[in-house]
PDB file of C-alpha atoms in Angstrom:
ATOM      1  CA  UNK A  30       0.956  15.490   9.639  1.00 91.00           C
ATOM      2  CA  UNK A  31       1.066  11.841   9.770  1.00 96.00           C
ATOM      3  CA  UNK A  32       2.023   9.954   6.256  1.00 98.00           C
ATOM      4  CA  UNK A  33       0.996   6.784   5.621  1.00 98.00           C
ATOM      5  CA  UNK A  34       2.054   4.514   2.944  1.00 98.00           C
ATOM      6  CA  UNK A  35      -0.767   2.048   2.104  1.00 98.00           C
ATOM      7  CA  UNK A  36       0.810  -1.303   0.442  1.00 96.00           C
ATOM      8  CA  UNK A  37      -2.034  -3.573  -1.444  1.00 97.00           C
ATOM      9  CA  UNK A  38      -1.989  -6.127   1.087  1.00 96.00           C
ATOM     10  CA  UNK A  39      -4.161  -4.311   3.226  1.00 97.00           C
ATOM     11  CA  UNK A  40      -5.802  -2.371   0.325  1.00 97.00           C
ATOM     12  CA  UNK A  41      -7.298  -5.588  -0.616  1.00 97.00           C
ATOM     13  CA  UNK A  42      -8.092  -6.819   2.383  1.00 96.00           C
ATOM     14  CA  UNK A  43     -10.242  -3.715   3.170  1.00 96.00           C
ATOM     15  CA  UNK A  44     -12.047  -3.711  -0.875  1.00 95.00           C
ATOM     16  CA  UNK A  45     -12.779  -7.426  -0.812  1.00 95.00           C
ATOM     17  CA  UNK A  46     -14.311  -7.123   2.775  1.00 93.00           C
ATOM     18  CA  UNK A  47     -12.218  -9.874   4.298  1.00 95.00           C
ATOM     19  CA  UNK A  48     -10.877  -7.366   6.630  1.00 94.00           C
ATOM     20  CA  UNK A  49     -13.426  -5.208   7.964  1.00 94.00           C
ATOM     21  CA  UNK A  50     -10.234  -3.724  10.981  1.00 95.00           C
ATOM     22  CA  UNK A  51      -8.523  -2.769   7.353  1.00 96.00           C
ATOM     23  CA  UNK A  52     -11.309  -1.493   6.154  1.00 95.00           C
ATOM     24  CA  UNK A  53     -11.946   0.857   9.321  1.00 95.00           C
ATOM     25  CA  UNK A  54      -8.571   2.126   9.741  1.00 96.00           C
ATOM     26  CA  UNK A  55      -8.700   3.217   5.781  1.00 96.00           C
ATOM     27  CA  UNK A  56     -12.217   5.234   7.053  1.00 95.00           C
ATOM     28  CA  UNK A  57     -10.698   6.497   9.522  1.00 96.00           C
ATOM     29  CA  UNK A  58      -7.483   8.059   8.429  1.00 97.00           C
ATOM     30  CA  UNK A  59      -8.468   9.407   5.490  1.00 96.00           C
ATOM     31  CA  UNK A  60     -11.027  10.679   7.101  1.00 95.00           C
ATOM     32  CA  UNK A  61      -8.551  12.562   9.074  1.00 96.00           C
ATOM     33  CA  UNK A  62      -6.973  15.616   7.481  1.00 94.00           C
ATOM     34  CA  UNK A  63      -4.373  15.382  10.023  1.00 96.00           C
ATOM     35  CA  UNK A  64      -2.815  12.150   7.815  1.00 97.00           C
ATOM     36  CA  UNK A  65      -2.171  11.577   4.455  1.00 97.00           C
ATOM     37  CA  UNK A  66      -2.480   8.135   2.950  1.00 98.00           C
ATOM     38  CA  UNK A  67      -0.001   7.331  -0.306  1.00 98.00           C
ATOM     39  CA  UNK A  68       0.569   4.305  -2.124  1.00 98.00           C
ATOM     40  CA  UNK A  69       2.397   3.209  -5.638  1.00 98.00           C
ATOM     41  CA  UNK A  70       0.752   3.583  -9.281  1.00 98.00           C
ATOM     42  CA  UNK A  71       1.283  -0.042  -8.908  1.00 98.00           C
ATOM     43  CA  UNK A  72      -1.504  -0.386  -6.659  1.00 98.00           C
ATOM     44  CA  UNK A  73      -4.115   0.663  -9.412  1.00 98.00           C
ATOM     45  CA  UNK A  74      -2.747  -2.191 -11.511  1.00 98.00           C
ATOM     46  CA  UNK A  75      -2.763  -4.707  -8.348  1.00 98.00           C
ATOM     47  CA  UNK A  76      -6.202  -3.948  -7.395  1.00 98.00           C
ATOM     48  CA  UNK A  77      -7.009  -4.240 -11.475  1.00 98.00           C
ATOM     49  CA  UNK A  78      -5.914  -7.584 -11.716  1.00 98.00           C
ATOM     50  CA  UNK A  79      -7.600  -9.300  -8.547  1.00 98.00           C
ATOM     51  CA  UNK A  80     -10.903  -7.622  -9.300  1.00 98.00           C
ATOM     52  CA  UNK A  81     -10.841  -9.154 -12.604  1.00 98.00           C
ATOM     53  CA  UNK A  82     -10.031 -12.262 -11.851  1.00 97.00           C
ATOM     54  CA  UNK A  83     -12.984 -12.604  -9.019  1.00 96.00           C
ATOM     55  CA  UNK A  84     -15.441 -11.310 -11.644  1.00 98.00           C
ATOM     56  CA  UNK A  85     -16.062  -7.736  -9.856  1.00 97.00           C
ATOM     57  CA  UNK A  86     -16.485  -4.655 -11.244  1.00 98.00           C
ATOM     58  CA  UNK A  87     -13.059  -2.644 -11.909  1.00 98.00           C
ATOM     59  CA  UNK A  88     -14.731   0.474 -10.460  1.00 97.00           C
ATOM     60  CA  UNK A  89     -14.643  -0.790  -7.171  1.00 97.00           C
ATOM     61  CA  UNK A  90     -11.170  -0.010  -6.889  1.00 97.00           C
ATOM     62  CA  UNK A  91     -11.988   3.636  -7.040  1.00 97.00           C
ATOM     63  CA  UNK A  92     -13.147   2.903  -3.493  1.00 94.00           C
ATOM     64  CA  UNK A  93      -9.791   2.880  -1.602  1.00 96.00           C
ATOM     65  CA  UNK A  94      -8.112   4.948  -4.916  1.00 97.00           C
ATOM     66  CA  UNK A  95     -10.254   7.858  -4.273  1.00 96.00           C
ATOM     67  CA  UNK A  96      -8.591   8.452  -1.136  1.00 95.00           C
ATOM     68  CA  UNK A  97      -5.357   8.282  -1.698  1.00 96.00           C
ATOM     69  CA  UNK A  98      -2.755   9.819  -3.841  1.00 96.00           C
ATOM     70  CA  UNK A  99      -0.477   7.936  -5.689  1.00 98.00           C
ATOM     71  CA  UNK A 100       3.295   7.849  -6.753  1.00 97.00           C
ATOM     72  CA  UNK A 101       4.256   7.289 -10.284  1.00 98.00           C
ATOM     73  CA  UNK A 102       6.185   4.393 -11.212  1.00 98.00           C
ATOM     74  CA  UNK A 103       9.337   6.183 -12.575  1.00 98.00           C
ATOM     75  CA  UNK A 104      13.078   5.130 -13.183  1.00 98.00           C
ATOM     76  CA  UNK A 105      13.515   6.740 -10.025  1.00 98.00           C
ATOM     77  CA  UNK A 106      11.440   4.363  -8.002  1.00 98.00           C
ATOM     78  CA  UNK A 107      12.794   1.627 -10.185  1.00 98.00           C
ATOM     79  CA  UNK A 108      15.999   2.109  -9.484  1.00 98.00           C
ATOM     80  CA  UNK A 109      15.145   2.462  -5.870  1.00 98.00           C
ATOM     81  CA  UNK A 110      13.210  -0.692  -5.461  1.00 98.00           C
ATOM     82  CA  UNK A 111      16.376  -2.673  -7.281  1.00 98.00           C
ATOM     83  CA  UNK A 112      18.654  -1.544  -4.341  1.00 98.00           C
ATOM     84  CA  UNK A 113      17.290  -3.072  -2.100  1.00 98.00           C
ATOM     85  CA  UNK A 114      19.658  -5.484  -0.357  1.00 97.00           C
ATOM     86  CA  UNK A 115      16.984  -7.499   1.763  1.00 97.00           C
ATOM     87  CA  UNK A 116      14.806 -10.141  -0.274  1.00 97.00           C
ATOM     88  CA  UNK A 117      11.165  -8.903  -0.857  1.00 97.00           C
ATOM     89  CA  UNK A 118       9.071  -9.588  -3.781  1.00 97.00           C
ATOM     90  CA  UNK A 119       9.137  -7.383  -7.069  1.00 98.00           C
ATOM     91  CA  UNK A 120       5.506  -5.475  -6.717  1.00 97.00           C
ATOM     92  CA  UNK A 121       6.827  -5.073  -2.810  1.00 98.00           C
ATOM     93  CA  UNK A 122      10.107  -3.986  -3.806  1.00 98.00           C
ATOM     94  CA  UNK A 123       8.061  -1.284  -6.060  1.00 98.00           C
ATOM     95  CA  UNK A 124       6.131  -0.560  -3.356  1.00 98.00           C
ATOM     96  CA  UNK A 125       9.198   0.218  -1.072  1.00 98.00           C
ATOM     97  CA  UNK A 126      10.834   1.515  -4.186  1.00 98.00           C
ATOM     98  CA  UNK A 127       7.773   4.580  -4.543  1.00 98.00           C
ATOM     99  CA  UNK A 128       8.154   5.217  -0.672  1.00 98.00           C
ATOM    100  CA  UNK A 129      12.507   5.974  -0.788  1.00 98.00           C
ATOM    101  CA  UNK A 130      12.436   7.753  -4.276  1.00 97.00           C
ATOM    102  CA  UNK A 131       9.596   9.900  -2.886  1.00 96.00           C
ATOM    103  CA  UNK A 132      11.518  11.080   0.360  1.00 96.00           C
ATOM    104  CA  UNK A 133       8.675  10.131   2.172  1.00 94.00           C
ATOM    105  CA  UNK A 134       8.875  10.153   6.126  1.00 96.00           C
ATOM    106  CA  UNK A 135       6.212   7.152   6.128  1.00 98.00           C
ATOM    107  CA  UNK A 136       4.677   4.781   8.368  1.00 98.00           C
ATOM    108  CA  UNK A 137       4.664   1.560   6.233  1.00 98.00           C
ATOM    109  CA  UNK A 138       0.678   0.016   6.000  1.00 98.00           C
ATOM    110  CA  UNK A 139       0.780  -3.475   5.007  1.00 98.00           C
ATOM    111  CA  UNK A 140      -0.308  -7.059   6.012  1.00 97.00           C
ATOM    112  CA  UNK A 141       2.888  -8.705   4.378  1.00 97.00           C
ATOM    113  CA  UNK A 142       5.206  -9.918   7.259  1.00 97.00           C
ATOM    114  CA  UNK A 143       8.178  -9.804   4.698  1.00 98.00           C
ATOM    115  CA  UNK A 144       7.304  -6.814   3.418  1.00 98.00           C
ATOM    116  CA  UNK A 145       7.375  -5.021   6.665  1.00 98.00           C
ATOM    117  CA  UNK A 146      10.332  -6.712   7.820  1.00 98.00           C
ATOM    118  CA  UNK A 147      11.850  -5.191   5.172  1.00 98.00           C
ATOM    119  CA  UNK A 148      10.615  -1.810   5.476  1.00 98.00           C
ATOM    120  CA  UNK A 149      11.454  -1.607   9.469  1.00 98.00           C
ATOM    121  CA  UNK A 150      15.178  -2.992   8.235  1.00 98.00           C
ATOM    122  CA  UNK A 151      15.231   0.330   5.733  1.00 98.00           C
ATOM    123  CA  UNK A 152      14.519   2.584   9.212  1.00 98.00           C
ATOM    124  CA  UNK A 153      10.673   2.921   8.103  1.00 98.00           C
ATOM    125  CA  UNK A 154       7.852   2.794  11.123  1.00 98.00           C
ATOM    126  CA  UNK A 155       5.690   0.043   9.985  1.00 98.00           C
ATOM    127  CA  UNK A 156       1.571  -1.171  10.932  1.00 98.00           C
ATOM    128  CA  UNK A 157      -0.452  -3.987  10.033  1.00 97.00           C
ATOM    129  CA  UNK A 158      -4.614  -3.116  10.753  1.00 97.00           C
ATOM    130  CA  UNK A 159      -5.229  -6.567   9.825  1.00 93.00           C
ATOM    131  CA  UNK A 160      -3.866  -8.053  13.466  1.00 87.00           C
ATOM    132  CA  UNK A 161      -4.284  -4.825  15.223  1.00 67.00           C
TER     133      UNK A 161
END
């Protein structure tokens, strides 16, 4: 079994239809039962906050969140996501954070060249559908 770990880079890409390779390779994995698609609590909260400020419903987020199972946002992850040595972004350190304090043997999902930088410097496979 394959684990993916979906960061909300390409999660928005994929709601908001400015993506539509994003939006496939969502379909298509979780489709799947061979992989299994993860991402942070965070995510909820991301996806939240953008659909509000276009003006779209919140319960479009239930589109990609449906599909996925998510990681709480504990002191674990926390804690994990403030050792990181590299610079990345707080909601992407979170994000990386959920991924190490999980023990997840992930391929990192994401259309943030830092952020996957990052990820491939902490030994993680990386892959961004956006330019694939």
């Amino acid at each position: 079994m394959t684990i993916y770990y979906l960061d909300t880079s390409v999660a928005l890409r994929a709601l908001l239809g400015h993506s539509p390779s994003a939006a496939l390779w969502i379909d298509r994995t979780t489709a799947d039962h061979e992989h299994t698609v993860v991402s942070s609590r965070i995510l909820r909260t991301e996806l939240t906050r953008v659909l509000r400020r276009e003006g779209l419903p919140v319960a479009l987020r239930d589109e990609v969140l449906d599909v996925l199972s998510l990681v709480p946002v504990t002191e674990g992850v926390l804690a994990a996501a403030e050792a990181i040595e590299k610079h990345v972004k707080t909601l992407d350190a979170i994000h990386l954070g959920s991924v190490i304090a999980a023990g997840l043997d992930a391929t990192i999902v994401s259309h943030d060249a830092n952020l996957l930088a990052v990820a491939a410097h902490l030994g993680y496979r990386t892959l961004d559908p956006v330019r694939e």
